[in-house]
Coordinates of C-alpha atoms and ligand atoms in Angstrom, one line a residue:
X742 CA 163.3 231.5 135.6
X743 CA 161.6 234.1 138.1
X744 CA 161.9 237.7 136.7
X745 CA 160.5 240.2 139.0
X746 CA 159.7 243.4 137.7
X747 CA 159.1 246.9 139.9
X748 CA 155.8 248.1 139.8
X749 CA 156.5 251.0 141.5
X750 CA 155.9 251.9 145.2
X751 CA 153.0 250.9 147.8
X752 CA 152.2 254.2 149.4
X753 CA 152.0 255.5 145.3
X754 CA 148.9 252.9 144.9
X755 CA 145.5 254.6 146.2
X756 CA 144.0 252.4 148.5
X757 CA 140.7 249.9 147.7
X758 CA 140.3 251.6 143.9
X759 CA 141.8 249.4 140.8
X760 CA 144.5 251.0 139.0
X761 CA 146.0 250.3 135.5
X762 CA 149.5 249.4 135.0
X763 CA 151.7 248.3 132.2
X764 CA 154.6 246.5 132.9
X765 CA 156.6 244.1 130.4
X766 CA 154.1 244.7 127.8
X767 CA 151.3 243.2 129.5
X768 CA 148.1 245.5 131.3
X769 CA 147.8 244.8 135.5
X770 CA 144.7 245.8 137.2
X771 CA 146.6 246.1 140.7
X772 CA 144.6 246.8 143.9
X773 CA 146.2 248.3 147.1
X774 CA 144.1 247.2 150.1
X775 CA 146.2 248.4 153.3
X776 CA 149.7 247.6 153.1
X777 CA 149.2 245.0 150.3
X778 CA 149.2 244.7 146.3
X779 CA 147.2 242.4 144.5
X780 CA 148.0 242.0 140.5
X781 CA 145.4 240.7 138.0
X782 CA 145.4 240.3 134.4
X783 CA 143.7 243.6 133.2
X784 CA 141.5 241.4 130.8
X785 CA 138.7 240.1 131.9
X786 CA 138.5 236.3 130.9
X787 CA 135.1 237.1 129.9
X788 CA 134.9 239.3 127.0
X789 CA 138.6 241.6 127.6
X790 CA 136.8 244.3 129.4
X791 CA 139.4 246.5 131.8
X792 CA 138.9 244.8 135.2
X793 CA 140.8 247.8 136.5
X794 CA 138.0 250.2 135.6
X795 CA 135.8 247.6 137.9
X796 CA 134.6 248.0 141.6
X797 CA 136.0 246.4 144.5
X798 CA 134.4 245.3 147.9
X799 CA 135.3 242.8 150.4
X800 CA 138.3 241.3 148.3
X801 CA 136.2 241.5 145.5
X802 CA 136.6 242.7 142.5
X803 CA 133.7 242.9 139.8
X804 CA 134.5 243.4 136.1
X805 CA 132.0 246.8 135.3
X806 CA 131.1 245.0 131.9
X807 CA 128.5 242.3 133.0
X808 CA 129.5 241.8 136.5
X809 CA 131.9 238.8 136.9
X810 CA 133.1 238.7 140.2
X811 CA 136.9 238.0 141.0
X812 CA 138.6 237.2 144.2
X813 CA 141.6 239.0 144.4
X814 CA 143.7 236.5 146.6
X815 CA 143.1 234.0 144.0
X816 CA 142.0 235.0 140.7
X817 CA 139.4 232.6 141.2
X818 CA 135.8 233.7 139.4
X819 CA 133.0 233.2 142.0
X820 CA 130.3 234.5 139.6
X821 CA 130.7 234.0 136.2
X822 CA 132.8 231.8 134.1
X823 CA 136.6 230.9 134.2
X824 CA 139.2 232.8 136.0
X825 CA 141.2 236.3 136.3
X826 CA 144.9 234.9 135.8
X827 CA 146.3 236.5 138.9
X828 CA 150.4 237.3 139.3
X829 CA 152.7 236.6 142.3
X830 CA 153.6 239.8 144.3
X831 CA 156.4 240.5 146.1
X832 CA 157.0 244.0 148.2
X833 CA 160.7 244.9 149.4
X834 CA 161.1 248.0 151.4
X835 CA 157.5 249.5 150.0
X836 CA 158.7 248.5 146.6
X837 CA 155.9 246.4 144.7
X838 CA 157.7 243.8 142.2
X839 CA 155.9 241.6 139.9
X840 CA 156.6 238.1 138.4
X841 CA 154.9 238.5 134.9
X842 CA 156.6 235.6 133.7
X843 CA 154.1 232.3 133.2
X844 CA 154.3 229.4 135.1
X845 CA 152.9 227.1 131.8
X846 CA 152.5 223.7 133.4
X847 CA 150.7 225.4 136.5
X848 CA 148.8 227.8 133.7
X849 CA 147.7 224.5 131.5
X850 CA 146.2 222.4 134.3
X851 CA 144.3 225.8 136.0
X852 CA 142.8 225.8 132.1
X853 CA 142.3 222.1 131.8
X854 CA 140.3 222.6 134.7
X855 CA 138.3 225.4 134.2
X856 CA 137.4 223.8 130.6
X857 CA 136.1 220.5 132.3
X858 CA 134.4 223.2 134.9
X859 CA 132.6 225.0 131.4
X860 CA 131.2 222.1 129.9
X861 CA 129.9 220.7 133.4
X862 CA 128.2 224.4 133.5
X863 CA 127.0 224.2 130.4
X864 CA 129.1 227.1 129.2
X865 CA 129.7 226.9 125.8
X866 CA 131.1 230.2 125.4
X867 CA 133.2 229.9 127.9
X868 CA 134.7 226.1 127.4
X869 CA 135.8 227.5 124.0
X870 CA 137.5 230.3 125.6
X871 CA 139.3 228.2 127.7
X872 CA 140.1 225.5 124.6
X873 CA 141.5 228.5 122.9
X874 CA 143.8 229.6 125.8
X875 CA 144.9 226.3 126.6
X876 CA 146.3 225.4 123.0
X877 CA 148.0 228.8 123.3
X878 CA 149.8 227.2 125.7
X879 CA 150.6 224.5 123.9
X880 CA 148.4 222.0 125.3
X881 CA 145.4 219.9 123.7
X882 CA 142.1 220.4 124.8
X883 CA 140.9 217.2 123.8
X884 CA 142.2 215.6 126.1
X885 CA 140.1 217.1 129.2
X886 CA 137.1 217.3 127.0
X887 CA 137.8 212.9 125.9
X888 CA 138.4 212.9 129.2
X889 CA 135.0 214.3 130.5
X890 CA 133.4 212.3 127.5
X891 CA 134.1 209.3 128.6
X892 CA 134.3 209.3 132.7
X893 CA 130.8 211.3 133.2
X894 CA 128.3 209.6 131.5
X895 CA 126.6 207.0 132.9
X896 CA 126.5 205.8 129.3
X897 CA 130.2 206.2 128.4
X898 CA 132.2 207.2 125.4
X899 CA 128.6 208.5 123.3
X900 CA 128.1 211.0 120.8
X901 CA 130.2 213.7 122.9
X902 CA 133.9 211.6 122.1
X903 CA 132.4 210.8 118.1
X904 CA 131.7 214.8 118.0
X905 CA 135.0 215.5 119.5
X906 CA 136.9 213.0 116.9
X907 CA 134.5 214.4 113.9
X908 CA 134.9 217.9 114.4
X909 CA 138.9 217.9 114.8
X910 CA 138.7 215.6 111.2
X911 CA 136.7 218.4 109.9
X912 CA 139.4 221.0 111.5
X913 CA 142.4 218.6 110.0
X914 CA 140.6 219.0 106.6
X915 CA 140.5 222.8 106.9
X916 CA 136.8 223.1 106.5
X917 CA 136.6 224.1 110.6
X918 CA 139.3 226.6 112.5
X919 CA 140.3 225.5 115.7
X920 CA 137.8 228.1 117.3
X921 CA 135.1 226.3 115.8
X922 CA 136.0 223.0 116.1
X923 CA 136.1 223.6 119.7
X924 CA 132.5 225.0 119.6
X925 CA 131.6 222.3 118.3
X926 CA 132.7 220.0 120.5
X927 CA 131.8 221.6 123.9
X928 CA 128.5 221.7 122.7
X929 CA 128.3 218.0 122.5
X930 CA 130.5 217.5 125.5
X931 CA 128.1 219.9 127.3
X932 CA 125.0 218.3 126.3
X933 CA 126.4 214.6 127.5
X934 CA 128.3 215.7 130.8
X935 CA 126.2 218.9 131.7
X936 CA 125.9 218.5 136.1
X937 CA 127.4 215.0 136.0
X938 CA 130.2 214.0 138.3
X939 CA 132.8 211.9 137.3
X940 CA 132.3 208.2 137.8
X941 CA 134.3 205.9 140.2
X942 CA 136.5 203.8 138.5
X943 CA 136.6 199.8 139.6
X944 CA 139.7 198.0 140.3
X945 CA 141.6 196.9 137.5
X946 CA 141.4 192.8 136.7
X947 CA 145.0 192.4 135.9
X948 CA 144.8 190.3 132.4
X949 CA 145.7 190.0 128.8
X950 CA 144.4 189.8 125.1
X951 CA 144.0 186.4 125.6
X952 CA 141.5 187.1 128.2
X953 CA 138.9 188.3 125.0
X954 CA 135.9 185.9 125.7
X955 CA 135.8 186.5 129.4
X956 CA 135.4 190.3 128.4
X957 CA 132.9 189.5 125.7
X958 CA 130.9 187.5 128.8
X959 CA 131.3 190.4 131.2
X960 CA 129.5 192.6 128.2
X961 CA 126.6 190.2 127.5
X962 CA 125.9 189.8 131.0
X963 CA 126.0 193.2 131.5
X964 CA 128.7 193.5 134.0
X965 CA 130.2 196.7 133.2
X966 CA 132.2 197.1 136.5
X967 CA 134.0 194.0 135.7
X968 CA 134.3 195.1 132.2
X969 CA 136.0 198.1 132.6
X970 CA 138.1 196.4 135.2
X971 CA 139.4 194.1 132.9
X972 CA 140.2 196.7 130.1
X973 CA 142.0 198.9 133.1
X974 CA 143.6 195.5 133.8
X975 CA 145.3 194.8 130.2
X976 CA 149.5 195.8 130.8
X977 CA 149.9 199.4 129.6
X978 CA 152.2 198.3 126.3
X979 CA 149.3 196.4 124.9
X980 CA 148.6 198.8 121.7
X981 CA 145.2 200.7 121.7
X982 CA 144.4 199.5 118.0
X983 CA 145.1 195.8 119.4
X984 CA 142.7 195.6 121.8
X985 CA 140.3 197.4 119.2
X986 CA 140.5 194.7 116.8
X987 CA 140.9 192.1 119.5
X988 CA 138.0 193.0 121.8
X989 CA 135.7 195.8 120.4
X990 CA 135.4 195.8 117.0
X991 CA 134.0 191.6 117.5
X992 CA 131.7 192.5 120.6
X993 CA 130.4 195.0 118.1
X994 CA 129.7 192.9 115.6
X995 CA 128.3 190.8 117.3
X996 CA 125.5 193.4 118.5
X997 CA 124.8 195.4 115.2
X998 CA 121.2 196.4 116.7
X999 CA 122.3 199.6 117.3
X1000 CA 122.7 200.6 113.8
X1001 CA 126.5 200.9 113.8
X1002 CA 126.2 203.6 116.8
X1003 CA 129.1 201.3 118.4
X1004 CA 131.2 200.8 115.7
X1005 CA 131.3 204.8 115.0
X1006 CA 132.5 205.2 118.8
X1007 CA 134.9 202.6 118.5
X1008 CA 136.6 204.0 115.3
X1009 CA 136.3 207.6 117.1
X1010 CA 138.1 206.4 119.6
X1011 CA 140.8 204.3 118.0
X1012 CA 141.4 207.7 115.9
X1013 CA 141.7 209.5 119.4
X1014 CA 144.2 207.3 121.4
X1015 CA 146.1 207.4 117.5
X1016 CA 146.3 211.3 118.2
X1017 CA 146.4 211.6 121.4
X1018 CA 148.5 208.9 122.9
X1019 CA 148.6 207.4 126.7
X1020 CA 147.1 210.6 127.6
X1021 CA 143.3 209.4 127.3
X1022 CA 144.1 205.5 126.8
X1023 CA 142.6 204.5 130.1
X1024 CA 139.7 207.3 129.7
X1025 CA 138.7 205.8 126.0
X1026 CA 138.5 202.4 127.2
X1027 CA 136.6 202.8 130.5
X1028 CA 134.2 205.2 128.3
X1029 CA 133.9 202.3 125.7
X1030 CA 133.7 199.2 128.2
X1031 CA 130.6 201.1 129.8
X1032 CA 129.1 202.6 126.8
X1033 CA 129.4 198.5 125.0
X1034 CA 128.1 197.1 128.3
X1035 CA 124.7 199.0 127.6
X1036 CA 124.7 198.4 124.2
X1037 CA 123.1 194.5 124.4
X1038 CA 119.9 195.0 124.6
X1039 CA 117.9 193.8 121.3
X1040 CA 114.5 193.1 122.4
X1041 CA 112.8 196.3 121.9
X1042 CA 114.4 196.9 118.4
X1043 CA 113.0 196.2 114.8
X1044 CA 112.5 192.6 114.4
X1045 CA 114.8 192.4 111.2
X1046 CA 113.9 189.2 110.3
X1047 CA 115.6 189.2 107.1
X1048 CA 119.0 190.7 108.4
X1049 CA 119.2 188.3 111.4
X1050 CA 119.0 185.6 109.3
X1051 CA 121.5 186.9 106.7
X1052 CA 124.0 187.7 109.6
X1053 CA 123.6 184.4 110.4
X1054 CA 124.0 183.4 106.5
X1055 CA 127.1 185.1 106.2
X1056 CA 128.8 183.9 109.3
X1057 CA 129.3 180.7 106.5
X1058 CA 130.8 182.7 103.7
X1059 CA 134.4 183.3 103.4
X1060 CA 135.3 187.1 102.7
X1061 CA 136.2 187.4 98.7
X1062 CA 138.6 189.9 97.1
X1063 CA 136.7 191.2 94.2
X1064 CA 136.2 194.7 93.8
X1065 CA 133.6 195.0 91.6
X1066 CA 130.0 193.4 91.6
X1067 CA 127.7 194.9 88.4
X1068 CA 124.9 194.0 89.6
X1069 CA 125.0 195.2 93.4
X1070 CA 124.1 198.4 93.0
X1071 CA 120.6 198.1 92.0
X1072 CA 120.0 195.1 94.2
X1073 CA 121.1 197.3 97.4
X1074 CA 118.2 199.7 97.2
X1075 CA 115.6 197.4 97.2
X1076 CA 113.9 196.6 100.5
X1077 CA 114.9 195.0 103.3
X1078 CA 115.3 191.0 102.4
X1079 CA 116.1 192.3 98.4
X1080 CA 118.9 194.4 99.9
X1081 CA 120.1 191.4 102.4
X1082 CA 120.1 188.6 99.6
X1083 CA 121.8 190.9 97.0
X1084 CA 124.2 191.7 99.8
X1085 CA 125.0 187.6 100.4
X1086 CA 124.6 186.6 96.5
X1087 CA 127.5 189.1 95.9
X1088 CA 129.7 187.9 99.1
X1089 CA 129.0 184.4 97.5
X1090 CA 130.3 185.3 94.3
X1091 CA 133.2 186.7 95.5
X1092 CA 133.2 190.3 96.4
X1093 CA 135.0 191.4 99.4
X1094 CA 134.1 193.2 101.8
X1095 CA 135.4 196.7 100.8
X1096 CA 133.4 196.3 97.9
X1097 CA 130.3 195.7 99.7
X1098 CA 130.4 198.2 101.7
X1099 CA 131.7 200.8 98.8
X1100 CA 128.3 200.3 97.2
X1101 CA 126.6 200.1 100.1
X1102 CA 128.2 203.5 101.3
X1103 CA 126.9 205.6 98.5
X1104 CA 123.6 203.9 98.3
X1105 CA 123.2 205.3 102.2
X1106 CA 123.8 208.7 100.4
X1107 CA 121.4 208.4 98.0
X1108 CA 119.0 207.7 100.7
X1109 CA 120.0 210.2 102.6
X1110 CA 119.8 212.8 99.8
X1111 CA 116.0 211.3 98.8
X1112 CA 114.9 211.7 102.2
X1113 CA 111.3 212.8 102.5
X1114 CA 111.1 215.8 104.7
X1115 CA 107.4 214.8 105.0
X1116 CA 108.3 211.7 107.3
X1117 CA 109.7 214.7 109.7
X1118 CA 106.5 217.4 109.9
X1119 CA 103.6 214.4 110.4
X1120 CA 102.2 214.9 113.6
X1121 CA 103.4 212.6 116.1
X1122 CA 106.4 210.9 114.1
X1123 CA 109.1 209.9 115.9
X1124 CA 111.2 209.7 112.5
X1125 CA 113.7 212.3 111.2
X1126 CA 116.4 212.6 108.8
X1127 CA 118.9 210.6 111.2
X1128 CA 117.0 207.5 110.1
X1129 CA 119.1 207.6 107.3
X1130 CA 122.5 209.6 108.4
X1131 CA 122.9 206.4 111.0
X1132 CA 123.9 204.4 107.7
X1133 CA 126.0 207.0 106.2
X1134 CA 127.6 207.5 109.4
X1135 CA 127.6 203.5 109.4
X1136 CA 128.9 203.0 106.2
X1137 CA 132.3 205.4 106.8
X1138 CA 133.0 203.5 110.3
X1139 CA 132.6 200.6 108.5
X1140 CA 134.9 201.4 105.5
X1141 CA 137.9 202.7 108.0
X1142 CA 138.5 199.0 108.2
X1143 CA 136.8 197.0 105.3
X1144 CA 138.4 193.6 105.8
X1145 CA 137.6 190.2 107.6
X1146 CA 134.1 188.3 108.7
X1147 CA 133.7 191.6 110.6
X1148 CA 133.3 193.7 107.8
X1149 CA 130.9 191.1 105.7
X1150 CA 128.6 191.3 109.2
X1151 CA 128.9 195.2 109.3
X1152 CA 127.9 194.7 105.6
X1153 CA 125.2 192.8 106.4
X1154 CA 123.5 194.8 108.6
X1155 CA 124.0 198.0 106.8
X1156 CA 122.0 196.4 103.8
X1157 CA 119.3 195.7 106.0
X1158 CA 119.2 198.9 107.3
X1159 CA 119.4 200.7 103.6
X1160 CA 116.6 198.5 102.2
X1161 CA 114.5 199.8 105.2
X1162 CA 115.2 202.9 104.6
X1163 CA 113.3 203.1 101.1
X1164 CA 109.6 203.6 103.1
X1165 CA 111.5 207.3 103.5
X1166 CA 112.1 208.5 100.3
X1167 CA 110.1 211.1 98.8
X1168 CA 107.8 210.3 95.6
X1169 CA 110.4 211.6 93.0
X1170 CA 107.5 213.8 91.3
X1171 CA 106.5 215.6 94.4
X1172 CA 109.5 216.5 96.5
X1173 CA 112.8 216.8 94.3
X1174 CA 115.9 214.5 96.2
X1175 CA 118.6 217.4 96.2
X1176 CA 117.5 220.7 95.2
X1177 CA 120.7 222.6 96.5
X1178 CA 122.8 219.8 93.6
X1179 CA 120.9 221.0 90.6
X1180 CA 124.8 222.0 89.3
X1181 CA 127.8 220.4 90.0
X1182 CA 128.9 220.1 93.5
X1183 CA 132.5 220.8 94.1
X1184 CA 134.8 220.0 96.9
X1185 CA 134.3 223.9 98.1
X1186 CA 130.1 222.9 98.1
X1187 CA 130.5 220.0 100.4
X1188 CA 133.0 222.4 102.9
X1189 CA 130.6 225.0 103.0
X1190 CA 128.2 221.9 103.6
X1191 CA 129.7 220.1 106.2
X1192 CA 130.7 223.5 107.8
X1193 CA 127.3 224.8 107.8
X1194 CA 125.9 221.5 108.9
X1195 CA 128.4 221.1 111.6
X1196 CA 127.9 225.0 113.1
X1197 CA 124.1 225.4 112.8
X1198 CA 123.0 226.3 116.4
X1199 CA 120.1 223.8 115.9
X1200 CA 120.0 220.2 115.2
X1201 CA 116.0 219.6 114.8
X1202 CA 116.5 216.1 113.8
X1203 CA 119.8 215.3 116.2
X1204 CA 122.4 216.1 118.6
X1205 CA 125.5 218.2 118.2
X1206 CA 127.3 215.1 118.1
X1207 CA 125.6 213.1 115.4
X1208 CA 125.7 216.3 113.0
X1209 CA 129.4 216.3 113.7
X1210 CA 129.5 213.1 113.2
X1211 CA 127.3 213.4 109.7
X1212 CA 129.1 216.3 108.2
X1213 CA 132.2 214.6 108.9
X1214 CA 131.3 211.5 107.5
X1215 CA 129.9 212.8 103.9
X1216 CA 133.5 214.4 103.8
X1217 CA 134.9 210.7 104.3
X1218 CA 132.6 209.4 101.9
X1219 CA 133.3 211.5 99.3
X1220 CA 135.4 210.4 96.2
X1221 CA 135.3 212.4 93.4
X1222 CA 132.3 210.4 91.7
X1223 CA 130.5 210.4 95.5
X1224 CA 131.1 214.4 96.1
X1225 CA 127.9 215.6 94.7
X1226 CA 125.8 212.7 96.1
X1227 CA 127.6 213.5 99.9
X1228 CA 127.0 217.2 99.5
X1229 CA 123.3 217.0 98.5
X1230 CA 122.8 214.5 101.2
X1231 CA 124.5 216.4 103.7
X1232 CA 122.5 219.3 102.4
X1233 CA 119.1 217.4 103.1
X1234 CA 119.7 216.2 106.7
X1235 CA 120.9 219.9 108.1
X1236 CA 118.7 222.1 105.8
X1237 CA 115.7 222.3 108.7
X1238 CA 118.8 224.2 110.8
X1239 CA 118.9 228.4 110.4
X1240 CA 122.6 229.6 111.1
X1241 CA 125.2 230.9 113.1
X1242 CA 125.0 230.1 116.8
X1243 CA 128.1 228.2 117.1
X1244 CA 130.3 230.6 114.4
X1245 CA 129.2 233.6 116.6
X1246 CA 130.4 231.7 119.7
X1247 CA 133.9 230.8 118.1
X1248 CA 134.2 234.4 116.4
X1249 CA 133.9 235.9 119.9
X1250 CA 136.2 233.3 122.0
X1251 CA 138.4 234.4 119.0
X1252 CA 138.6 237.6 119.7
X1253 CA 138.4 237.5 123.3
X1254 CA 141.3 235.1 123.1
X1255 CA 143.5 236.8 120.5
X1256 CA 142.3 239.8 119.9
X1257 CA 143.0 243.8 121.3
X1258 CA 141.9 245.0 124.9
X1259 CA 138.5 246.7 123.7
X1260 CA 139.8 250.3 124.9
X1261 CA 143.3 250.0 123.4
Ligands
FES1770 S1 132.2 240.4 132.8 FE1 134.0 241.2 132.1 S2 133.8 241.5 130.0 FE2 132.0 240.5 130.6

């Protein structure tokens, strides 16, 4: 409901000079310019500086701190970052009254936009200001930033939506505060989106589940246009996690070259639409139509003799339901064809899936944690420590859904890619595997891990989405007898990072946000 609040009288302003003025418990910078009185919020959206001790010219009034430049009809920041929140005026017989109340739906979507604005910018200071102010008001900003994932890439839903679903696990699990987790993510966004417009969506292909194989074709064949019409096309009460299983999740499997890179999007997303509802569900699946139709290409990738031929073993075996195989383990860290055949003696024995893909998940770690840092300082080597956080990452995709053919072909692969992985590991006697896990690593070692590793303002080995995405899955991974093994892995993929970059950025939003004016 409108509540108008006197300000006092126009003739008691002086003219062109910003004055100060407290009213309702909030602070007004309030400019007379002739017979008119424009009201902005007295903190700047910058850093809380006192835009009424700033300058004014031509309509404009500059915040005296670094300069941001406001238009006073508006509000609207034309140099700097996001917006002054400006207040409706009214003036009755020389009388200047005030609305201070908010108008929250208009406040939200000015927000939502200036966030999408910040990370198009490249303004990761100022996208997590804006996160910050837009859940004050009560509404999500994941959903502009899954949003901006998924429709301004030319690539699709990529490491900016798995950051975005990583870091708000890693906020869920108390290990990131929202601050953070926000700085995290507009990071990644950022780097993805940075100058892109949004793409033009095709017309939907009105169709159903049944409809699978057609998609699958329109993949293969590279059609994306038609792809994503055909996901726009399915009716609006088919369930997210349906057409996941139905459509995805097998396209994927069928196209493991990318080293599960797919299969952690899909599962990112699947977790999104879970949380976020019809909000982003046409968003998440145009960003995963596109970002599938470019993931077919296989020709330039590893030959993997031994993997192709044990996917195409496995296809013959029925998934078992043991849960134990004692003589896995050692098999899966052998090289590529040991790894492979130990992989499809033990489906043919009987172990199921989630078993396959337990032992495969913590032999990833090990490789992880033995991974020479050598491999990463040679001159010329395109090889870093994400050689081996793509399996770990791999392995907890693969484990939110260990059942079916699917899984067994998802384990498959991932054996092929852990026996690989064994030309990285440093000579035992030369380079010790995990140095930082010489005592017992406790769950409070592997937060301060995955926070650390999640926050460090460089990724030499990765993008800000992939460490998201690492840090988050070691936290996955870890059962009590993985915790140690996940936290020295963790600690061997992010150690080349110094810290603080992205902490500093969420501790001032913070206080920007939620703190004091600076001269109260
Ligand atoms: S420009 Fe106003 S506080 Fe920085």
């Amino acid at each position: 409901m409108r509540k108008l609040v006197s300000l006092g009288l126009v003739r008691d302003f002086p003219q062109g000079a910003p004055q100060l003025v407290r009213a309702e418990g909030r602070r007004l910078a309030c400019v007379r310019r002739g017979d008119r009185v424009d009201v902005l919020d007295d903190r700047c959206p910058h850093e809380g500086h006192a835009l009424s001790m700033g300058t004014l010219r031509d309509g404009v009034l500059t915040c005296p701190w670094h300069n941001w430049k406001f238009d006073l009809s508006s509000g609207r920041c034309l140099f700097g970052g996001e917006s002054a929140r400006r207040f409706p005026v009214e003036i009755v017989a020389d009388e200047v009254f005030v609305d201070p109340t908010l108008d929250e739906a208009e406040a939200r979507l000015r927000r939502e936009e200036d966030l999408v604005r910040a990370v198009s910018d490249g303004s990761v200071d100022g996208a997590v200001r804006e996160a910050l102010r837009l859940a004050r008001l009560g509404g999500d900003p994941a959903v502009p930033l899954v949003r901006a994932a998924c429709m301004r890439t030319p690539y699709g839903a990529a490491d900016a939506l798995v950051a975005i679903e990583a870091s708000l696990a890693l906020c869920d699990a108390g290990i990131l505060d929202d601050a953070e987790s926000y700085a995290v993510i507009a990071q990644a966004v950022s780097d993805d989106v940075r100058g892109r417009p949004e793409r033009a969506l095709p017309a939907a292909l009105p169709g159903s589940l049944a409809d699978r194989d057609a998609f699958l074709d329109d993949l293969l064949e590279e059609r994306r246009h038609d792809a994503v019409g055909r996901a726009l096309g399915l009716a609006r009460d088919v369930p997210f996690d349906a057409i996941v299983r139905e459509w995805l999740v097998p396209f994927a499997s069928i196209k493991l070259w990318d080293r599960g890179a797919t299969l952690r999007r899909i599962r990112a997303a699947e977790a999104l639409a879970a949380r976020l509802g019809d909000a982003v569900r046409d968003e998440l699946l145009v960003g995963l139509a596109t970002s599938l139709g470019w993931a077919v290409a296989e020709s330039d990738l590893p030959a993997w003799r031994a993997t192709r031929a044990g996917l195409h073993e496995m296809a013959r075996v029925a998934p078992g339901d043991a849960d134990h195989d004692p003589h896995l383990s050692a098999a899966l860290r052998g090289k590529e064809d040991e790894a492979v055949g130990a992989a499809l003696a033990s489906a043919r024995a009987g172990a199921s899936p989630r078993a396959l893909l337990e032992e495969l998940a913590t032999a990833a770690l090990e490789r992880l944690a033995s991974y020479d840092l050598a491999c990463s300082d040679r001159e010329g080597s395109a090889v870093t420590a994400f050689e081996p956080a793509r399996a770990v990452i791999f392995a907890a995709a693969a484990l939110r859904a260990p059942t079916g053919r699917v899984a067994l072909a998802q384990a498959v692969m991932l054996a092929g890619l852990v026996g690989r992985l064994g030309r990285y590991a440093a000579p035992s006697s030369a380079t010790p595997a995990a140095p930082q896990a010489s005592a017992p690593a406790s769950p409070g070692d592997l937060a301060l891990a995955a926070r650390e590793g999640a926050l460090s303002p460089r990724c030499s080995w990765s993008s800000r989405g992939r460490t998201a995405a690492l840090a988050a899955a070691c936290v996955e991974l870890a059962t009590p007898e993985r915790a140690e093994l996940a936290c020295a892995a963790l600690r061997r993929a992010t150690m080349l990072d110094t810290g603080g970059g992205l902490a500093r950025i969420a501790g001032t939003a913070r206080y920007v946000v939620d703190g004091r004016d600076v001269d109260d």
